PDB file of C-alpha atoms and ligand atoms in Angstrom:
ATOM      1  CA  MET A   1       1.118  19.345  -4.673  1.00  0.00           C
ATOM      2  CA  SER A   2      -0.574  15.977  -5.363  1.00  0.00           C
ATOM      3  CA  VAL A   3      -0.463  12.619  -4.922  1.00  0.00           C
ATOM      4  CA  VAL A   4      -2.371   9.954  -7.441  1.00  0.00           C
ATOM      5  CA  ILE A   5      -2.606   6.338  -6.389  1.00  0.00           C
ATOM      6  CA  VAL A   6      -3.490   3.521  -9.009  1.00  0.00           C
ATOM      7  CA  GLY A   7      -4.357   0.508  -7.673  1.00  0.00           C
ATOM      8  CA  SER A   8      -6.688  -2.044  -5.901  1.00  0.00           C
ATOM      9  CA  GLY A   9      -9.945  -1.928  -3.872  1.00  0.00           C
ATOM     10  CA  ASN A  10     -10.869  -5.209  -1.923  1.00  0.00           C
ATOM     11  CA  VAL A  11     -13.390  -5.808   0.667  1.00  0.00           C
ATOM     12  CA  ASP A  12     -11.696  -7.611   3.299  1.00  0.00           C
ATOM     13  CA  LEU A  13     -13.342 -10.660   4.876  1.00  0.00           C
ATOM     14  CA  VAL A  14     -11.393 -11.419   7.914  1.00  0.00           C
ATOM     15  CA  SER A  15     -11.602 -14.345  10.180  1.00  0.00           C
ATOM     16  CA  GLN A  16      -9.564 -14.202  13.659  1.00  0.00           C
ATOM     17  CA  VAL A  17      -8.163 -17.245  14.672  1.00  0.00           C
ATOM     18  CA  GLU A  18      -5.522 -18.203  17.408  1.00  0.00           C
ATOM     19  CA  ARG A  19      -3.233 -19.753  15.045  1.00  0.00           C
ATOM     20  CA  ILE A  20      -2.921 -19.606  10.722  1.00  0.00           C
ATOM     21  CA  PRO A  21      -3.970 -23.210   9.740  1.00  0.00           C
ATOM     22  CA  GLY A  22      -1.834 -25.305   7.568  1.00  0.00           C
ATOM     23  CA  PRO A  23      -2.618 -27.299   4.439  1.00  0.00           C
ATOM     24  CA  GLY A  24      -5.472 -29.401   5.234  1.00  0.00           C
ATOM     25  CA  GLU A  25      -6.328 -28.108   8.421  1.00  0.00           C
ATOM     26  CA  THR A  26      -9.466 -26.534   9.808  1.00  0.00           C
ATOM     27  CA  VAL A  27      -9.717 -24.505  12.441  1.00  0.00           C
ATOM     28  CA  LEU A  28     -12.305 -22.523  14.085  1.00  0.00           C
ATOM     29  CA  SER A  29     -12.241 -18.696  14.194  1.00  0.00           C
ATOM     30  CA  THR A  30     -12.713 -16.699  17.535  1.00  0.00           C
ATOM     31  CA  GLY A  31     -14.162 -13.615  15.582  1.00  0.00           C
ATOM     32  CA  PHE A  32     -15.279 -12.457  11.887  1.00  0.00           C
ATOM     33  CA  ALA A  33     -15.456  -8.783  10.709  1.00  0.00           C
ATOM     34  CA  THR A  34     -15.301  -7.050   6.977  1.00  0.00           C
ATOM     35  CA  HIS A  35     -13.481  -4.003   6.280  1.00  0.00           C
ATOM     36  CA  ALA A  36     -12.450  -1.739   3.550  1.00  0.00           C
ATOM     37  CA  GLY A  37      -9.225  -2.930   2.036  1.00  0.00           C
ATOM     38  CA  GLY A  38      -7.180  -3.302  -0.751  1.00  0.00           C
ATOM     39  CA  LYS A  39      -3.458  -2.368  -1.244  1.00  0.00           C
ATOM     40  CA  GLY A  40      -4.505   0.542  -3.499  1.00  0.00           C
ATOM     41  CA  ASN A  41      -7.327   1.579  -1.520  1.00  0.00           C
ATOM     42  CA  ASN A  42      -5.270   1.331   1.805  1.00  0.00           C
ATOM     43  CA  GLN A  43      -2.474   3.451   0.540  1.00  0.00           C
ATOM     44  CA  ALA A  44      -4.745   5.994  -0.859  1.00  0.00           C
ATOM     45  CA  THR A  45      -6.409   6.317   2.588  1.00  0.00           C
ATOM     46  CA  ALA A  46      -3.158   6.592   4.361  1.00  0.00           C
ATOM     47  CA  ALA A  47      -1.704   9.149   2.197  1.00  0.00           C
ATOM     48  CA  ALA A  48      -4.867  11.055   2.594  1.00  0.00           C
ATOM     49  CA  ARG A  49      -5.010  10.504   6.284  1.00  0.00           C
ATOM     50  CA  ALA A  50      -1.249  11.742   6.489  1.00  0.00           C
ATOM     51  CA  GLY A  51      -2.245  15.022   4.855  1.00  0.00           C
ATOM     52  CA  ALA A  52      -1.715  14.528   1.149  1.00  0.00           C
ATOM     53  CA  SER A  53      -3.923  15.833  -1.727  1.00  0.00           C
ATOM     54  CA  THR A  54      -4.945  12.414  -2.793  1.00  0.00           C
ATOM     55  CA  THR A  55      -6.603  10.975  -5.979  1.00  0.00           C
ATOM     56  CA  PHE A  56      -7.283   7.041  -6.260  1.00  0.00           C
ATOM     57  CA  VAL A  57      -7.798   5.510  -9.772  1.00  0.00           C
ATOM     58  CA  GLY A  58      -9.170   2.311  -9.718  1.00  0.00           C
ATOM     59  CA  ALA A  59     -12.209  -0.232 -10.462  1.00  0.00           C
ATOM     60  CA  PHE A  60     -15.088  -1.603  -8.190  1.00  0.00           C
ATOM     61  CA  GLY A  61     -17.998  -3.620  -9.032  1.00  0.00           C
ATOM     62  CA  ASP A  62     -21.310  -2.126  -9.478  1.00  0.00           C
ATOM     63  CA  ASP A  63     -22.760  -3.697  -5.846  1.00  0.00           C
ATOM     64  CA  ASP A  64     -22.636  -3.043  -2.377  1.00  0.00           C
ATOM     65  CA  ASN A  65     -18.977  -3.857  -1.381  1.00  0.00           C
ATOM     66  CA  GLY A  66     -18.174  -1.278  -4.235  1.00  0.00           C
ATOM     67  CA  ALA A  67     -20.647   1.531  -2.730  1.00  0.00           C
ATOM     68  CA  ARG A  68     -18.643   0.747   0.717  1.00  0.00           C
ATOM     69  CA  LEU A  69     -15.064   1.615  -0.684  1.00  0.00           C
ATOM     70  CA  LEU A  70     -16.116   4.568  -2.699  1.00  0.00           C
ATOM     71  CA  ALA A  71     -17.702   5.896   1.028  1.00  0.00           C
ATOM     72  CA  SER A  72     -14.640   5.035   2.875  1.00  0.00           C
ATOM     73  CA  LEU A  73     -12.368   6.882   0.344  1.00  0.00           C
ATOM     74  CA  THR A  74     -14.320  10.098   0.242  1.00  0.00           C
ATOM     75  CA  ASP A  75     -14.602   9.735   4.171  1.00  0.00           C
ATOM     76  CA  SER A  76     -11.187   9.525   4.353  1.00  0.00           C
ATOM     77  CA  GLY A  77     -10.784  12.734   1.901  1.00  0.00           C
ATOM     78  CA  VAL A  78      -9.517  10.789  -1.324  1.00  0.00           C
ATOM     79  CA  ARG A  79     -11.140  12.192  -4.525  1.00  0.00           C
ATOM     80  CA  PRO A  80     -12.180   8.646  -6.123  1.00  0.00           C
ATOM     81  CA  LEU A  81     -11.290   8.182 -10.181  1.00  0.00           C
ATOM     82  CA  VAL A  82     -13.196   4.891  -9.899  1.00  0.00           C
ATOM     83  CA  ARG A  83     -14.951   3.301 -12.987  1.00  0.00           C
ATOM     84  CA  THR A  84     -17.762   0.978 -12.230  1.00  0.00           C
ATOM     85  CA  SER A  85     -16.918  -2.802 -13.251  1.00  0.00           C
ATOM     86  CA  ASP A  86     -19.211  -5.581 -14.523  1.00  0.00           C
ATOM     87  CA  GLU A  87     -17.239  -7.920 -12.251  1.00  0.00           C
ATOM     88  CA  PRO A  88     -17.626  -7.969  -8.527  1.00  0.00           C
ATOM     89  CA  THR A  89     -15.638  -5.565  -6.138  1.00  0.00           C
ATOM     90  CA  GLY A  90     -12.209  -7.176  -5.457  1.00  0.00           C
ATOM     91  CA  THR A  91     -12.586  -9.503  -2.043  1.00  0.00           C
ATOM     92  CA  ALA A  92      -9.670 -10.865   0.196  1.00  0.00           C
ATOM     93  CA  LEU A  93     -10.047 -13.668   2.515  1.00  0.00           C
ATOM     94  CA  ILE A  94      -7.954 -13.052   5.489  1.00  0.00           C
ATOM     95  CA  THR A  95      -7.117 -14.866   8.587  1.00  0.00           C
ATOM     96  CA  VAL A  96      -5.618 -13.073  11.679  1.00  0.00           C
ATOM     97  CA  SER A  97      -3.743 -14.818  14.367  1.00  0.00           C
ATOM     98  CA  ALA A  98      -3.606 -14.164  17.923  1.00  0.00           C
ATOM     99  CA  THR A  99      -0.335 -12.647  17.485  1.00  0.00           C
ATOM    100  CA  GLY A 100      -1.444 -10.317  14.797  1.00  0.00           C
ATOM    101  CA  GLU A 101       0.497 -12.108  11.755  1.00  0.00           C
ATOM    102  CA  ASN A 102      -1.845 -12.878   8.866  1.00  0.00           C
ATOM    103  CA  SER A 103      -2.514 -14.638   5.570  1.00  0.00           C
ATOM    104  CA  ILE A 104      -4.342 -13.339   2.567  1.00  0.00           C
ATOM    105  CA  VAL A 105      -5.953 -14.731  -0.578  1.00  0.00           C
ATOM    106  CA  VAL A 106      -7.213 -12.244  -3.035  1.00  0.00           C
ATOM    107  CA  ASN A 107      -9.910 -12.367  -5.448  1.00  0.00           C
ATOM    108  CA  ALA A 108      -9.166  -9.548  -8.080  1.00  0.00           C
ATOM    109  CA  GLY A 109     -12.605  -9.228  -9.502  1.00  0.00           C
ATOM    110  CA  ALA A 110     -13.161  -5.627 -10.735  1.00  0.00           C
ATOM    111  CA  ASN A 111      -9.328  -4.903 -10.235  1.00  0.00           C
ATOM    112  CA  ALA A 112      -8.532  -7.055 -12.988  1.00  0.00           C
ATOM    113  CA  THR A 113     -10.619  -5.269 -15.317  1.00  0.00           C
ATOM    114  CA  LEU A 114      -8.271  -2.206 -15.158  1.00  0.00           C
ATOM    115  CA  THR A 115      -6.576  -3.204 -18.361  1.00  0.00           C
ATOM    116  CA  ASP A 116      -6.151   0.413 -19.847  1.00  0.00           C
ATOM    117  CA  LEU A 117      -6.656   3.964 -18.889  1.00  0.00           C
ATOM    118  CA  THR A 118      -9.003   6.570 -19.679  1.00  0.00           C
ATOM    119  CA  PRO A 119      -8.252   9.683 -20.658  1.00  0.00           C
ATOM    120  CA  GLU A 120      -9.208  11.505 -17.267  1.00  0.00           C
ATOM    121  CA  GLU A 121      -6.976   9.042 -15.567  1.00  0.00           C
ATOM    122  CA  ARG A 122      -4.477   9.505 -17.805  1.00  0.00           C
ATOM    123  CA  SER A 123      -4.463  13.296 -17.656  1.00  0.00           C
ATOM    124  CA  ALA A 124      -4.497  12.869 -13.579  1.00  0.00           C
ATOM    125  CA  ILE A 125      -1.581  10.506 -13.575  1.00  0.00           C
ATOM    126  CA  ALA A 126       0.170  12.955 -15.946  1.00  0.00           C
ATOM    127  CA  GLY A 127      -0.396  15.893 -13.441  1.00  0.00           C
ATOM    128  CA  ALA A 128       0.775  14.286 -10.414  1.00  0.00           C
ATOM    129  CA  ASP A 129       4.003  15.273  -8.627  1.00  0.00           C
ATOM    130  CA  LEU A 130       3.917  11.550  -7.065  1.00  0.00           C
ATOM    131  CA  VAL A 131       2.160   8.511  -8.338  1.00  0.00           C
ATOM    132  CA  LEU A 132       2.162   5.372  -6.393  1.00  0.00           C
ATOM    133  CA  MET A 133       1.525   2.195  -7.406  1.00  0.00           C
ATOM    134  CA  GLN A 134       1.122  -1.857  -6.220  1.00  0.00           C
ATOM    135  CA  LEU A 135       0.858  -4.875  -8.053  1.00  0.00           C
ATOM    136  CA  GLU A 136      -3.122  -6.577  -7.455  1.00  0.00           C
ATOM    137  CA  ILE A 137      -4.019  -4.710 -10.782  1.00  0.00           C
ATOM    138  CA  PRO A 138      -3.164  -5.609 -14.567  1.00  0.00           C
ATOM    139  CA  ILE A 139       0.874  -5.065 -14.477  1.00  0.00           C
ATOM    140  CA  GLU A 140       0.625  -3.673 -17.948  1.00  0.00           C
ATOM    141  CA  THR A 141      -1.703  -0.556 -16.463  1.00  0.00           C
ATOM    142  CA  VAL A 142       1.194  -0.174 -13.916  1.00  0.00           C
ATOM    143  CA  THR A 143       3.613   0.253 -16.499  1.00  0.00           C
ATOM    144  CA  SER A 144       1.421   2.474 -18.815  1.00  0.00           C
ATOM    145  CA  ALA A 145       0.620   4.958 -15.804  1.00  0.00           C
ATOM    146  CA  ALA A 146       4.483   4.799 -14.689  1.00  0.00           C
ATOM    147  CA  ARG A 147       5.252   5.862 -18.861  1.00  0.00           C
ATOM    148  CA  ILE A 148       2.743   8.527 -18.732  1.00  0.00           C
ATOM    149  CA  ALA A 149       4.151  10.205 -15.166  1.00  0.00           C
ATOM    150  CA  SER A 150       5.837  13.349 -15.202  1.00  0.00           C
ATOM    151  CA  GLY A 151       6.205  13.497 -11.258  1.00  0.00           C
ATOM    152  CA  ARG A 152       8.031  10.936  -9.363  1.00  0.00           C
ATOM    153  CA  VAL A 153       6.874   7.191  -9.290  1.00  0.00           C
ATOM    154  CA  VAL A 154       6.827   5.065  -6.730  1.00  0.00           C
ATOM    155  CA  LEU A 155       6.400   1.174  -6.698  1.00  0.00           C
ATOM    156  CA  ASN A 156       5.394  -1.149  -4.034  1.00  0.00           C
ATOM    157  CA  ALA A 157       6.217  -4.578  -5.580  1.00  0.00           C
ATOM    158  CA  ALA A 158       3.439  -6.097  -3.644  1.00  0.00           C
ATOM    159  CA  PRO A 159       2.334  -8.808  -4.065  1.00  0.00           C
ATOM    160  CA  ALA A 160       5.895  -9.999  -5.552  1.00  0.00           C
ATOM    161  CA  ARG A 161       5.915 -10.944  -9.053  1.00  0.00           C
ATOM    162  CA  PRO A 162       8.753 -10.576 -11.962  1.00  0.00           C
ATOM    163  CA  LEU A 163       8.936  -6.418 -13.026  1.00  0.00           C
ATOM    164  CA  PRO A 164       9.222  -6.045 -16.564  1.00  0.00           C
ATOM    165  CA  CYS A 165      12.293  -3.728 -17.423  1.00  0.00           C
ATOM    166  CA  ASP A 166      10.109  -1.496 -19.071  1.00  0.00           C
ATOM    167  CA  LEU A 167       8.494  -0.755 -15.879  1.00  0.00           C
ATOM    168  CA  LEU A 168      11.667  -0.519 -13.815  1.00  0.00           C
ATOM    169  CA  THR A 169      12.875   2.040 -16.168  1.00  0.00           C
ATOM    170  CA  HIS A 170      10.086   4.405 -14.794  1.00  0.00           C
ATOM    171  CA  VAL A 171      10.442   3.703 -11.439  1.00  0.00           C
ATOM    172  CA  ASP A 172      12.057   6.329  -9.154  1.00  0.00           C
ATOM    173  CA  LEU A 173      11.542   4.453  -5.934  1.00  0.00           C
ATOM    174  CA  LEU A 174      10.904   1.051  -4.962  1.00  0.00           C
ATOM    175  CA  ILE A 175       9.563  -0.143  -1.537  1.00  0.00           C
ATOM    176  CA  VAL A 176       9.240  -3.857  -0.908  1.00  0.00           C
ATOM    177  CA  ASN A 177       9.448  -5.900   2.254  1.00  0.00           C
ATOM    178  CA  GLU A 178      12.771  -8.515   3.026  1.00  0.00           C
ATOM    179  CA  HIS A 179      10.845 -11.413   1.284  1.00  0.00           C
ATOM    180  CA  GLU A 180       9.719  -9.623  -1.740  1.00  0.00           C
ATOM    181  CA  ALA A 181      13.149  -7.903  -2.343  1.00  0.00           C
ATOM    182  CA  ALA A 182      14.724 -11.710  -2.025  1.00  0.00           C
ATOM    183  CA  LEU A 183      12.476 -12.678  -4.991  1.00  0.00           C
ATOM    184  CA  LEU A 184      13.082  -9.773  -7.012  1.00  0.00           C
ATOM    185  CA  GLY A 185      16.816 -10.900  -7.003  1.00  0.00           C
ATOM    186  CA  GLY A 186      17.732  -8.684  -3.604  1.00  0.00           C
ATOM    187  CA  ALA A 187      18.511  -5.303  -2.503  1.00  0.00           C
ATOM    188  CA  ASP A 188      22.060  -4.685  -4.318  1.00  0.00           C
ATOM    189  CA  HIS A 189      20.521  -5.881  -7.535  1.00  0.00           C
ATOM    190  CA  LEU A 190      17.399  -3.980  -7.577  1.00  0.00           C
ATOM    191  CA  LEU A 191      19.498  -0.839  -6.976  1.00  0.00           C
ATOM    192  CA  GLY A 192      20.912  -1.537 -10.627  1.00  0.00           C
ATOM    193  CA  VAL A 193      18.057  -0.770 -12.026  1.00  0.00           C
ATOM    194  CA  VAL A 194      16.096   1.584  -9.801  1.00  0.00           C
ATOM    195  CA  PRO A 195      17.929   4.824  -8.245  1.00  0.00           C
ATOM    196  CA  ALA A 196      16.049   4.713  -4.436  1.00  0.00           C
ATOM    197  CA  LEU A 197      15.020   1.634  -2.912  1.00  0.00           C
ATOM    198  CA  VAL A 198      13.426   0.846   0.883  1.00  0.00           C
ATOM    199  CA  VAL A 199      13.117  -2.387   2.436  1.00  0.00           C
ATOM    200  CA  THR A 200      10.671  -2.693   5.291  1.00  0.00           C
ATOM    201  CA  LEU A 201      11.583  -4.438   7.901  1.00  0.00           C
ATOM    202  CA  GLY A 202       8.131  -5.222   9.878  1.00  0.00           C
ATOM    203  CA  ALA A 203       8.586  -4.840  13.276  1.00  0.00           C
ATOM    204  CA  LYS A 204      12.541  -4.027  12.853  1.00  0.00           C
ATOM    205  CA  GLY A 205      11.810  -0.817  10.720  1.00  0.00           C
ATOM    206  CA  ALA A 206      13.305  -0.070   7.283  1.00  0.00           C
ATOM    207  CA  LEU A 207      16.332   0.329   5.264  1.00  0.00           C
ATOM    208  CA  VAL A 208      16.385   3.202   2.964  1.00  0.00           C
ATOM    209  CA  ARG A 209      18.916   2.778  -0.129  1.00  0.00           C
ATOM    210  CA  THR A 210      20.355   4.894  -2.861  1.00  0.00           C
ATOM    211  CA  ARG A 211      23.263   3.739  -5.099  1.00  0.00           C
ATOM    212  CA  ASP A 212      25.446   5.892  -2.486  1.00  0.00           C
ATOM    213  CA  THR A 213      23.961   5.785   0.849  1.00  0.00           C
ATOM    214  CA  THR A 214      22.145   3.321   3.485  1.00  0.00           C
ATOM    215  CA  THR A 215      20.093   4.250   6.342  1.00  0.00           C
ATOM    216  CA  GLU A 216      18.823   2.042   9.034  1.00  0.00           C
ATOM    217  CA  VAL A 217      15.232   3.405  10.509  1.00  0.00           C
ATOM    218  CA  PRO A 218      14.643   1.649  13.519  1.00  0.00           C
ATOM    219  CA  GLY A 219      11.522   0.133  14.173  1.00  0.00           C
ATOM    220  CA  ILE A 220       8.889   1.276  17.087  1.00  0.00           C
ATOM    221  CA  ALA A 221       7.920  -1.166  19.741  1.00  0.00           C
ATOM    222  CA  VAL A 222       4.249  -1.428  20.050  1.00  0.00           C
ATOM    223  CA  ASP A 223       1.626  -3.896  20.945  1.00  0.00           C
ATOM    224  CA  VAL A 224       0.246  -5.452  18.009  1.00  0.00           C
ATOM    225  CA  VAL A 225      -2.941  -6.415  17.345  1.00  0.00           C
ATOM    226  CA  ASP A 226      -3.242  -6.845  13.571  1.00  0.00           C
ATOM    227  CA  THR A 227      -0.394  -6.394  10.941  1.00  0.00           C
ATOM    228  CA  THR A 228      -2.704  -6.279   7.993  1.00  0.00           C
ATOM    229  CA  GLY A 229      -1.912  -2.975   6.106  1.00  0.00           C
ATOM    230  CA  ALA A 230       0.864  -1.889   7.917  1.00  0.00           C
ATOM    231  CA  GLY A 231       2.735  -2.110   4.469  1.00  0.00           C
ATOM    232  CA  ASP A 232       0.326  -0.227   3.068  1.00  0.00           C
ATOM    233  CA  THR A 233       0.119   2.522   5.626  1.00  0.00           C
ATOM    234  CA  PHE A 234       3.830   2.818   5.545  1.00  0.00           C
ATOM    235  CA  CYS A 235       3.932   3.548   1.590  1.00  0.00           C
ATOM    236  CA  GLY A 236       0.709   5.719   1.742  1.00  0.00           C
ATOM    237  CA  ALA A 237       2.120   7.928   4.624  1.00  0.00           C
ATOM    238  CA  PHE A 238       5.766   7.982   2.951  1.00  0.00           C
ATOM    239  CA  VAL A 239       4.535   9.343  -0.138  1.00  0.00           C
ATOM    240  CA  ALA A 240       2.542  12.019   1.783  1.00  0.00           C
ATOM    241  CA  ALA A 241       5.820  12.977   3.565  1.00  0.00           C
ATOM    242  CA  LEU A 242       7.877  13.101   0.179  1.00  0.00           C
ATOM    243  CA  ASP A 243       4.878  15.041  -1.371  1.00  0.00           C
ATOM    244  CA  GLU A 244       5.681  17.741   1.376  1.00  0.00           C
ATOM    245  CA  ARG A 245       9.251  17.809   0.292  1.00  0.00           C
ATOM    246  CA  VAL A 246      10.423  15.919   3.297  1.00  0.00           C
ATOM    247  CA  PRO A 247      13.992  13.848   2.645  1.00  0.00           C
ATOM    248  CA  LEU A 248      14.062  10.263   1.964  1.00  0.00           C
ATOM    249  CA  ASP A 249      15.038   9.128   5.266  1.00  0.00           C
ATOM    250  CA  ASP A 250      12.757  11.508   7.265  1.00  0.00           C
ATOM    251  CA  ALA A 251      10.033  10.263   5.293  1.00  0.00           C
ATOM    252  CA  ALA A 252      10.714   6.548   6.127  1.00  0.00           C
ATOM    253  CA  ARG A 253      10.732   7.810   9.984  1.00  0.00           C
ATOM    254  CA  PHE A 254       7.465   9.238   9.483  1.00  0.00           C
ATOM    255  CA  ALA A 255       6.195   6.001   7.580  1.00  0.00           C
ATOM    256  CA  THR A 256       7.173   3.943  10.334  1.00  0.00           C
ATOM    257  CA  VAL A 257       5.264   5.442  13.084  1.00  0.00           C
ATOM    258  CA  ALA A 258       2.425   5.529  10.693  1.00  0.00           C
ATOM    259  CA  ALA A 259       2.818   1.896  10.210  1.00  0.00           C
ATOM    260  CA  ALA A 260       3.383   1.112  13.886  1.00  0.00           C
ATOM    261  CA  LEU A 261       0.271   3.158  14.769  1.00  0.00           C
ATOM    262  CA  SER A 262      -1.770   0.868  12.157  1.00  0.00           C
ATOM    263  CA  VAL A 263      -0.697  -2.141  13.856  1.00  0.00           C
ATOM    264  CA  ARG A 264      -2.228  -1.241  17.146  1.00  0.00           C
ATOM    265  CA  ARG A 265      -5.659  -1.687  15.487  1.00  0.00           C
ATOM    266  CA  ALA A 266      -7.832  -4.236  13.920  1.00  0.00           C
ATOM    267  CA  GLY A 267      -8.557  -4.259  10.129  1.00  0.00           C
ATOM    268  CA  ALA A 268      -6.416  -2.346   6.943  1.00  0.00           C
ATOM    269  CA  VAL A 269      -8.727   0.707   6.708  1.00  0.00           C
ATOM    270  CA  PRO A 270      -9.839   0.988   9.990  1.00  0.00           C
ATOM    271  CA  ALA A 271      -6.335   0.903  11.419  1.00  0.00           C
ATOM    272  CA  ILE A 272      -4.776   3.685   9.140  1.00  0.00           C
ATOM    273  CA  PRO A 273      -3.725   6.448  11.843  1.00  0.00           C
ATOM    274  CA  THR A 274      -4.560  10.214  10.887  1.00  0.00           C
ATOM    275  CA  ARG A 275      -1.725  13.052  10.647  1.00  0.00           C
ATOM    276  CA  GLU A 276      -2.831  14.285  13.911  1.00  0.00           C
ATOM    277  CA  GLU A 277      -2.324  10.666  15.517  1.00  0.00           C
ATOM    278  CA  ILE A 278       1.312  10.576  13.650  1.00  0.00           C
ATOM    279  CA  ASP A 279       2.293  13.665  14.850  1.00  0.00           C
ATOM    280  CA  ASP A 280       0.998  13.355  18.440  1.00  0.00           C
ATOM    281  CA  PHE A 281       2.723   9.834  18.937  1.00  0.00           C
ATOM    282  CA  HIS A 282       5.572   9.207  21.293  1.00  0.00           C
ATOM    283  CA  PRO A 283       7.073   5.670  21.535  1.00  0.00           C
ATOM    284  CA  ASP A 284       6.042   5.184  25.172  1.00  0.00           C
ATOM    285  CA  ASP A 285       2.254   5.923  24.492  1.00  0.00           C
TER     286      ASP A 285
HETATM  287  O1  LIG B   1      -1.960  -5.303   2.352  1.00  0.00           O
HETATM  288  C1  LIG B   1      -3.177  -5.680   2.904  1.00  0.00           C
HETATM  289  C2  LIG B   1      -4.031  -5.909   1.769  1.00  0.00           C
HETATM  290  O2  LIG B   1      -3.518  -7.014   0.925  1.00  0.00           O
HETATM  291  C3  LIG B   1      -5.392  -5.964   2.404  1.00  0.00           C
HETATM  292  O3  LIG B   1      -6.494  -5.064   2.446  1.00  0.00           O
HETATM  293  C4  LIG B   1      -6.096  -7.225   1.486  1.00  0.00           C
HETATM  294  O4  LIG B   1      -7.150  -6.486   0.404  1.00  0.00           O
HETATM  295  C5  LIG B   1      -5.186  -7.388   0.472  1.00  0.00           C
HETATM  296  O5  LIG B   1      -5.118  -6.870  -0.936  1.00  0.00           O
END
């Protein structure tokens, strides 16, 4: 069994602040850190740490940030199928408040150069049991990959943007948060175009819907340090469970535990739990 994640990699430049500033406002940070991040990289890391045989397809710059992301992927057990771009590695400017909420601005850099797929990338995608993608790379490439895939296609529609029909017809399962679901026309509308949908609800858990069934997966109460990458952790752990042929609802329960564990630590990649941590977790921990 195998998972291929096609997507972005960023280095996250994270400022801790008491509260996220409004327009025109300047605030002083209470701390600063850089971490490996990017939705694709985070999801690949989460899938591999959750136990899936995982390949990441993406583009990094020929720079220290790119080298850092490559090292991070391989350290987590991901096979990187990463091309080197003339553009710098993507970066994300993130502020994290004292309550763990964040705001993020992404500079796509090398991620924007992933405008086509090489024969080796196509072959990895075509041979995967599951392909997971997000929307921080050109949507034409996401659509091409969805067309090529012969296994299940899972799309995390983040950050939200209009989705072409040509893409949606190849998607087996869509993962969105409440905000993204609303921007894309609502859960009922989306279920008219994709057969299965997971709506992540943050601390409240997730809703798993097919055209015939709805399952509420309750959230897990934990002390929140940083919510950055929690959605990505959910997606990666979710496909890792699906890859083990776990049913949708149970896969969402497993992913909810992984996401809850991730918000207890700072940063995106550094916070993603291992399989052992997920399996050992008890709600009272
Ligand atoms: O989802 C969190 C991620 O969004 C961060 O790691 C950042 O790089 C942006 O891509």
